[in-house]
Amino acid sequence: MPGNGEQYDVRSCFSMVSIETTANTNLLKLMESTIQFRDATYSVNRNPPLTVVSGILLDVHAGETLVLLGRSGSGKTTLLKLINRLLEPQSGAVIVQGRPTTEWDPISLRRRIGYVIQEGGLFPHFTVAENIALVPTLDKWDPPRTVARVQELLNLVGLDPKQFADRRPYQLSGGQRQRVGVARALAADPPILLMDEPFGALDPVTRSEIQREFSELAQRLGKTIVFVTHDLREARRLATRIVLLQGGHIVASAPPQDFLNIDHPEVRAFAASLDPLPNAPPSAPEVPGARV
């Protein structure tokens, strides 16, 4: 009981509790794991079997952009395919939104996951609008809703619907095809986006422009993104966290600003790729993890 004539404002107390509860709920939501690898192992059936990834323990949190970095053959793309059940682990589990992938209907799972590959993976006989509308059409959206969504996404990725909706992929530049690929992956508003070296085939200038645009887009959309690359500069620019793979194992994991401080031979090997060429003019300093 309050003393000395003091009185509690009950409404104020409940308001404070409500504010604190909301803040805690938002924090918990931020820390939720959308994707979990639980000692996952995948092998190719050969004689003897070839283990591609082994003992993977990894949580991908809601809303983060996790970059899988590694050399060719390190297991990066295999992890993506385990997430959308193009592959299944021989042991352990991959859990997406609280359910092991082996318990999901594969089609239902993949329609909740956007997938972007090099050149966008567009169907050459479809127009841009038809490519973007693919999943909404399969999900039997009403035509007016589908048309509105296609226009919305073309504007989102910086392509004028009036100019680009009726074009075919061969009439687009590499950067434009990649933008359409991102738009198609976002068409049904999936909570998860998988990106397998999507900008690797672009020229350096276009690649840098697309990286900047994607970084801004990732912040705006708040999707859970798993992004594969072998380029440390790209990883540091786009990631909220970098996970380094070597020989099918995770050997390092850190935010981009801390990644180069990890004392591991493979981290040092990738760090060496950032060294300028002899006699090269100095470049502008890079801000690790910057969203520009």
Short mmCIF file of C-alpha atoms in Angstrom, two decimals, residues 116 131-132 149-150 153-154 156-157 159 178-188 217:
data_model
loop_
_atom_site.label_atom_id
_atom_site.label_comp_id
_atom_site.label_asym_id
_atom_site.label_seq_id
_atom_site.Cartn_x
_atom_site.Cartn_y
_atom_site.Cartn_z
CA VAL A 116 17.09 -15.94 -56.87
CA ASN A 131 7.69 -14.18 -65.07
CA ILE A 132 6.91 -12.06 -62.01
CA ARG A 149 1.40 -6.79 -57.60
CA VAL A 150 3.50 -6.99 -60.78
CA LEU A 153 7.25 -4.94 -57.70
CA LEU A 154 8.56 -3.49 -60.96
CA LEU A 156 10.10 -1.48 -56.23
CA VAL A 157 13.11 -2.75 -58.21
CA LEU A 159 11.81 -0.71 -63.60
CA GLN A 178 18.52 -9.62 -62.18
CA ARG A 179 16.06 -6.99 -60.95
CA VAL A 180 13.21 -8.98 -62.51
CA GLY A 181 14.52 -12.12 -60.81
CA VAL A 182 14.37 -10.38 -57.43
CA ALA A 183 10.86 -9.10 -58.19
CA ARG A 184 9.68 -12.61 -59.11
CA ALA A 185 11.12 -14.03 -55.88
CA LEU A 186 9.17 -11.42 -53.89
CA ALA A 187 5.90 -11.80 -55.83
CA ALA A 188 3.94 -13.82 -53.26
CA LEU A 217 15.68 -3.03 -50.37
#
